[in-house]
mmCIF file of C-alpha atoms in Angstrom:
data_model
loop_
_atom_site.group_PDB
_atom_site.id
_atom_site.type_symbol
_atom_site.label_atom_id
_atom_site.label_comp_id
_atom_site.label_asym_id
_atom_site.label_seq_id
_atom_site.Cartn_x
_atom_site.Cartn_y
_atom_site.Cartn_z
ATOM 1 C CA GLU A 124 15.589 75.697 -79.798
ATOM 2 C CA THR A 125 12.778 77.047 -77.687
ATOM 3 C CA GLY A 126 12.061 80.325 -75.957
ATOM 4 C CA VAL A 127 14.597 83.112 -76.169
ATOM 5 C CA THR A 128 18.243 82.340 -76.798
ATOM 6 C CA GLN A 129 21.225 84.633 -76.468
ATOM 7 C CA THR A 130 24.791 84.289 -77.678
ATOM 8 C CA PRO A 131 27.414 84.491 -76.468
ATOM 9 C CA ARG A 132 26.674 83.730 -72.826
ATOM 10 C CA HIS A 133 29.913 85.357 -71.714
ATOM 11 C CA LEU A 134 31.988 88.029 -73.402
ATOM 12 C CA VAL A 135 35.186 89.782 -72.367
ATOM 13 C CA MET A 136 36.286 92.686 -74.486
ATOM 14 C CA GLY A 137 38.692 95.567 -74.443
ATOM 15 C CA MET A 138 37.574 99.150 -74.731
ATOM 16 C CA THR A 139 38.675 99.389 -78.346
ATOM 17 C CA ASN A 140 36.974 96.196 -79.524
ATOM 18 C CA LYS A 141 33.822 95.858 -81.575
ATOM 19 C CA LYS A 142 31.511 92.992 -80.767
ATOM 20 C CA SER A 143 27.867 92.044 -81.169
ATOM 21 C CA LEU A 144 25.353 90.321 -78.951
ATOM 22 C CA LYS A 145 22.729 88.176 -80.594
ATOM 23 C CA CYS A 146 19.220 87.336 -79.468
ATOM 24 C CA GLU A 147 16.755 85.003 -81.140
ATOM 25 C CA GLN A 148 13.191 84.280 -80.101
ATOM 26 C CA HIS A 149 11.332 81.155 -81.164
ATOM 27 C CA LEU A 150 7.936 82.197 -79.789
ATOM 28 C CA GLY A 151 6.444 84.039 -82.761
ATOM 29 C CA HIS A 152 6.392 87.304 -80.838
ATOM 30 C CA ASN A 153 6.314 90.730 -82.469
ATOM 31 C CA ALA A 154 8.254 92.798 -79.923
ATOM 32 C CA MET A 155 11.795 92.465 -78.634
ATOM 33 C CA TYR A 156 13.761 94.253 -75.916
ATOM 34 C CA TRP A 157 17.282 94.832 -74.646
ATOM 35 C CA TYR A 158 17.823 95.336 -70.929
ATOM 36 C CA LYS A 159 20.943 96.044 -68.913
ATOM 37 C CA GLN A 160 21.249 94.492 -65.475
ATOM 38 C CA SER A 161 23.959 95.899 -63.222
ATOM 39 C CA ALA A 162 24.659 94.767 -59.703
ATOM 40 C CA LYS A 163 22.078 95.994 -57.183
ATOM 41 C CA LYS A 164 20.312 98.224 -59.710
ATOM 42 C CA PRO A 165 16.919 97.841 -61.331
ATOM 43 C CA LEU A 166 16.811 96.391 -64.788
ATOM 44 C CA GLU A 167 17.299 99.219 -67.237
ATOM 45 C CA LEU A 168 15.352 99.116 -70.466
ATOM 46 C CA MET A 169 17.676 100.051 -73.313
ATOM 47 C CA PHE A 170 15.748 99.456 -76.525
ATOM 48 C CA VAL A 171 12.331 98.275 -77.615
ATOM 49 C CA TYR A 172 11.464 97.053 -81.078
ATOM 50 C CA SER A 173 7.864 96.526 -82.064
ATOM 51 C CA LEU A 174 7.163 95.031 -85.480
ATOM 52 C CA GLU A 175 10.852 95.521 -86.260
ATOM 53 C CA GLU A 176 10.699 99.268 -85.659
ATOM 54 C CA ARG A 177 12.442 100.910 -82.740
ATOM 55 C CA VAL A 178 9.817 102.484 -80.496
ATOM 56 C CA GLU A 179 11.810 103.178 -77.375
ATOM 57 C CA ASN A 180 15.346 104.310 -76.783
ATOM 58 C CA ASN A 181 16.040 105.331 -73.227
ATOM 59 C CA SER A 182 18.872 107.721 -73.970
ATOM 60 C CA VAL A 183 21.365 104.944 -74.362
ATOM 61 C CA PRO A 184 24.904 106.005 -75.317
ATOM 62 C CA SER A 185 25.685 105.704 -79.009
ATOM 63 C CA ARG A 186 28.377 103.117 -78.307
ATOM 64 C CA PHE A 187 25.412 100.705 -78.107
ATOM 65 C CA SER A 188 23.709 100.206 -81.449
ATOM 66 C CA PRO A 189 20.714 97.879 -81.848
ATOM 67 C CA GLU A 190 19.610 96.118 -84.984
ATOM 68 C CA CYS A 191 16.410 94.197 -85.593
ATOM 69 C CA PRO A 192 16.494 92.614 -89.070
ATOM 70 C CA ASN A 193 13.265 90.637 -88.519
ATOM 71 C CA SER A 194 10.819 89.833 -85.769
ATOM 72 C CA SER A 195 12.835 86.854 -84.553
ATOM 73 C CA HIS A 196 16.314 88.379 -84.296
ATOM 74 C CA LEU A 197 17.769 91.229 -82.333
ATOM 75 C CA PHE A 198 21.376 92.357 -82.162
ATOM 76 C CA LEU A 199 23.252 94.751 -79.934
ATOM 77 C CA HIS A 200 26.414 96.071 -81.548
ATOM 78 C CA LEU A 201 29.064 97.260 -79.137
ATOM 79 C CA HIS A 202 32.027 99.552 -79.786
ATOM 80 C CA THR A 203 34.426 101.551 -77.645
ATOM 81 C CA LEU A 204 32.735 100.482 -74.450
ATOM 82 C CA GLN A 205 33.711 101.611 -70.965
ATOM 83 C CA PRO A 206 34.387 99.440 -67.912
ATOM 84 C CA GLU A 207 31.116 100.683 -66.368
ATOM 85 C CA ASP A 208 29.281 99.006 -69.235
ATOM 86 C CA SER A 209 30.141 95.643 -67.704
ATOM 87 C CA ALA A 210 26.825 94.018 -66.835
ATOM 88 C CA LEU A 211 24.385 91.268 -67.723
ATOM 89 C CA TYR A 212 22.566 92.117 -70.943
ATOM 90 C CA LEU A 213 19.162 90.523 -71.180
ATOM 91 C CA CYS A 214 17.000 90.127 -74.235
ATOM 92 C CA ALA A 215 13.249 89.647 -74.006
ATOM 93 C CA SER A 216 10.307 89.238 -76.329
ATOM 94 C CA SER A 217 6.554 89.600 -76.044
ATOM 95 C CA GLN A 218 3.421 89.543 -78.133
ATOM 96 C CA GLU A 219 1.894 92.981 -78.463
ATOM 97 C CA PHE A 220 -1.750 93.606 -79.245
ATOM 98 C CA ALA A 221 -3.456 96.764 -80.402
ATOM 99 C CA SER A 222 -5.389 96.862 -77.136
ATOM 100 C CA GLY A 223 -2.285 98.097 -75.358
ATOM 101 C CA VAL A 224 -2.489 95.481 -72.649
ATOM 102 C CA PRO A 225 1.050 94.441 -71.818
ATOM 103 C CA ASN A 226 1.746 90.771 -72.099
ATOM 104 C CA GLU A 227 4.431 89.111 -70.094
ATOM 105 C CA GLN A 228 7.917 89.363 -71.475
ATOM 106 C CA PHE A 229 9.920 86.195 -71.974
ATOM 107 C CA PHE A 230 13.589 86.575 -71.191
ATOM 108 C CA GLY A 231 16.732 84.941 -72.463
ATOM 109 C CA PRO A 232 19.536 83.804 -70.145
ATOM 110 C CA GLY A 233 21.587 86.932 -70.804
ATOM 111 C CA THR A 234 25.113 87.723 -71.925
ATOM 112 C CA ARG A 235 27.571 88.457 -69.123
ATOM 113 C CA LEU A 236 29.747 91.249 -70.529
ATOM 114 C CA THR A 237 33.039 92.311 -69.011
ATOM 115 C CA VAL A 238 34.830 95.356 -70.399
ATOM 116 C CA LEU A 239 38.494 95.576 -69.501
ATOM 117 C CA ALA B 1463 11.830 108.902 -58.457
ATOM 118 C CA GLN B 1464 11.790 105.155 -58.744
ATOM 119 C CA LYS B 1465 8.438 103.800 -59.851
ATOM 120 C CA VAL B 1466 8.894 100.401 -58.234
ATOM 121 C CA THR B 1467 10.555 99.954 -54.866
ATOM 122 C CA GLN B 1468 11.600 96.665 -53.373
ATOM 123 C CA ALA B 1469 12.997 97.702 -50.036
ATOM 124 C CA GLN B 1470 14.252 94.261 -49.057
ATOM 125 C CA THR B 1471 17.595 93.728 -50.730
ATOM 126 C CA GLU B 1472 18.133 90.231 -49.377
ATOM 127 C CA ILE B 1473 16.126 87.832 -47.194
ATOM 128 C CA SER B 1474 17.275 84.556 -45.679
ATOM 129 C CA VAL B 1475 14.860 81.970 -44.346
ATOM 130 C CA VAL B 1476 14.984 78.346 -43.358
ATOM 131 C CA GLU B 1477 13.123 75.807 -45.452
ATOM 132 C CA LYS B 1478 9.396 75.524 -44.675
ATOM 133 C CA GLU B 1479 9.183 79.063 -43.362
ATOM 134 C CA ASP B 1480 6.764 81.490 -44.990
ATOM 135 C CA VAL B 1481 8.262 84.609 -46.528
ATOM 136 C CA THR B 1482 6.770 87.800 -47.937
ATOM 137 C CA LEU B 1483 8.500 89.944 -50.514
ATOM 138 C CA ASP B 1484 7.381 93.555 -50.571
ATOM 139 C CA CYS B 1485 6.729 95.697 -53.623
ATOM 140 C CA VAL B 1486 5.579 99.304 -53.593
ATOM 141 C CA TYR B 1487 4.841 101.132 -56.809
ATOM 142 C CA GLU B 1488 4.149 104.660 -57.923
ATOM 143 C CA THR B 1489 2.008 105.745 -60.871
ATOM 144 C CA ARG B 1490 -0.488 108.424 -61.809
ATOM 145 C CA ASP B 1491 -2.248 106.189 -64.318
ATOM 146 C CA THR B 1492 -5.555 104.626 -63.381
ATOM 147 C CA THR B 1493 -4.877 101.672 -65.646
ATOM 148 C CA TYR B 1494 -1.668 99.831 -65.060
ATOM 149 C CA TYR B 1495 -0.291 96.348 -64.716
ATOM 150 C CA LEU B 1496 1.921 94.733 -62.155
ATOM 151 C CA PHE B 1497 4.193 91.755 -62.607
ATOM 152 C CA TRP B 1498 6.421 89.475 -60.600
ATOM 153 C CA TYR B 1499 9.387 87.687 -62.099
ATOM 154 C CA LYS B 1500 11.810 85.152 -60.650
ATOM 155 C CA GLN B 1501 15.476 85.126 -61.658
ATOM 156 C CA PRO B 1502 17.204 81.872 -60.678
ATOM 157 C CA PRO B 1503 21.005 81.581 -60.785
ATOM 158 C CA SER B 1504 20.795 80.569 -64.457
ATOM 159 C CA GLY B 1505 19.996 84.190 -65.242
ATOM 160 C CA GLU B 1506 16.785 84.257 -67.232
ATOM 161 C CA LEU B 1507 13.784 85.928 -65.670
ATOM 162 C CA VAL B 1508 10.752 83.702 -65.352
ATOM 163 C CA PHE B 1509 7.281 85.234 -65.420
ATOM 164 C CA LEU B 1510 5.149 84.513 -62.351
ATOM 165 C CA ILE B 1511 2.074 86.708 -62.479
ATOM 166 C CA ARG B 1512 0.418 89.721 -64.098
ATOM 167 C CA ARG B 1513 -2.344 91.746 -62.431
ATOM 168 C CA ASN B 1514 -4.239 94.749 -63.727
ATOM 169 C CA SER B 1515 -5.162 97.723 -61.602
ATOM 170 C CA PHE B 1516 -8.860 96.927 -61.668
ATOM 171 C CA ASP B 1517 -8.522 93.506 -60.165
ATOM 172 C CA GLU B 1518 -7.728 93.693 -56.479
ATOM 173 C CA GLN B 1519 -8.566 90.128 -55.673
ATOM 174 C CA ASN B 1520 -5.740 88.286 -54.055
ATOM 175 C CA GLU B 1521 -4.431 85.374 -56.043
ATOM 176 C CA ILE B 1522 -3.090 82.023 -54.947
ATOM 177 C CA SER B 1523 -1.155 79.593 -57.072
ATOM 178 C CA GLY B 1524 0.103 76.626 -55.147
ATOM 179 C CA ARG B 1525 2.551 77.898 -52.534
ATOM 180 C CA TYR B 1526 2.570 81.369 -54.070
ATOM 181 C CA SER B 1527 0.116 84.119 -53.223
ATOM 182 C CA TRP B 1528 -0.108 87.774 -54.067
ATOM 183 C CA ASN B 1529 -1.695 90.597 -52.100
ATOM 184 C CA PHE B 1530 -2.621 93.653 -54.165
ATOM 185 C CA GLN B 1531 -3.550 96.735 -52.121
ATOM 186 C CA LYS B 1532 -4.276 99.847 -54.186
ATOM 187 C CA SER B 1533 -4.747 101.916 -51.030
ATOM 188 C CA THR B 1534 -1.089 101.426 -50.137
ATOM 189 C CA SER B 1535 0.197 100.965 -53.714
ATOM 190 C CA SER B 1536 1.601 97.605 -52.817
ATOM 191 C CA PHE B 1537 1.733 94.241 -54.542
ATOM 192 C CA ASN B 1538 3.344 91.835 -52.121
ATOM 193 C CA PHE B 1539 4.318 88.262 -52.847
ATOM 194 C CA THR B 1540 4.209 85.479 -50.268
ATOM 195 C CA ILE B 1541 5.791 82.062 -50.549
ATOM 196 C CA THR B 1542 4.335 79.544 -48.138
ATOM 197 C CA ALA B 1543 6.460 76.660 -46.852
ATOM 198 C CA SER B 1544 9.517 77.848 -48.736
ATOM 199 C CA GLN B 1545 11.830 75.382 -50.425
ATOM 200 C CA VAL B 1546 15.490 75.537 -51.397
ATOM 201 C CA VAL B 1547 14.452 75.740 -55.061
ATOM 202 C CA ASP B 1548 12.748 79.050 -54.288
ATOM 203 C CA SER B 1549 16.171 80.644 -53.819
ATOM 204 C CA ALA B 1550 16.423 83.328 -56.495
ATOM 205 C CA VAL B 1551 16.143 87.037 -57.076
ATOM 206 C CA TYR B 1552 12.557 88.202 -57.374
ATOM 207 C CA PHE B 1553 11.579 91.290 -59.328
ATOM 208 C CA CYS B 1554 8.416 93.317 -59.231
ATOM 209 C CA ALA B 1555 7.552 95.393 -62.315
ATOM 210 C CA LEU B 1556 5.033 98.014 -63.400
ATOM 211 C CA SER B 1557 3.641 98.756 -66.845
ATOM 212 C CA GLU B 1558 1.440 101.773 -67.551
ATOM 213 C CA LEU B 1559 -1.242 101.745 -70.229
ATOM 214 C CA ASP B 1560 0.069 104.764 -72.130
ATOM 215 C CA ASN B 1561 3.471 103.110 -72.544
ATOM 216 C CA PHE B 1562 2.605 99.507 -72.134
ATOM 217 C CA ASN B 1563 5.721 97.895 -73.540
ATOM 218 C CA LYS B 1564 7.939 99.764 -71.096
ATOM 219 C CA PHE B 1565 8.350 97.814 -67.888
ATOM 220 C CA TYR B 1566 9.656 99.551 -64.769
ATOM 221 C CA PHE B 1567 11.463 96.990 -62.653
ATOM 222 C CA GLY B 1568 12.345 97.177 -58.994
ATOM 223 C CA SER B 1569 15.898 96.442 -57.924
ATOM 224 C CA GLY B 1570 14.959 92.948 -56.840
ATOM 225 C CA THR B 1571 14.951 90.963 -53.609
ATOM 226 C CA LYS B 1572 17.376 88.104 -53.259
ATOM 227 C CA LEU B 1573 15.788 85.205 -51.397
ATOM 228 C CA ASN B 1574 18.015 82.601 -49.780
ATOM 229 C CA VAL B 1575 16.240 79.503 -48.541
ATOM 230 C CA LYS B 1576 18.468 77.343 -46.396
ATOM 231 C CA PRO B 1577 17.866 73.637 -45.777
#
């Protein structure tokens, strides 16, 4: 595997289900991100993990719960979602340096989530 | 207020035409970075370019060129002699030095290149 992979690619779930999205990066990066992409809206940054610690949480509802067990893996645990949570969820990774210069983020193909 | 505005929601051109995608940004930082990404139908965003706020030189890479104008807070992207494979959604993004791992994305411009 190369780059950033995400599983599953498609997910349909009911509002009472619990599911998890998985992201894995094979690039040796030290930062990982979850984004939400809804139709005709800018990409919304949900969570940022740098060196496995959460550094950014853009007031995301608690029904979304991230987990970063190591620098290569990132999960997004989902429970009691709403239909408006249906979207494409993108994972990304990047290599951060102390200089603070942002490097490009490498994205996975996304998980298309539908909440019924 | 949105930090990155891509006013063109969708553009359609015929193959071999030139096309310019507009990006206007807003920041109070003097040090910032601008990016362009391409999102083909497969879904994953592909990095195209990064520019810092101190480098206003225009850049050309093959059929792609970028025009950075600090005076108008714009970072426009031109594709010369467009091809069908250029059809995708293109995103402009901004990163500020004090919060460098937070990217502000525009809402994207969908480019349709017809044969």
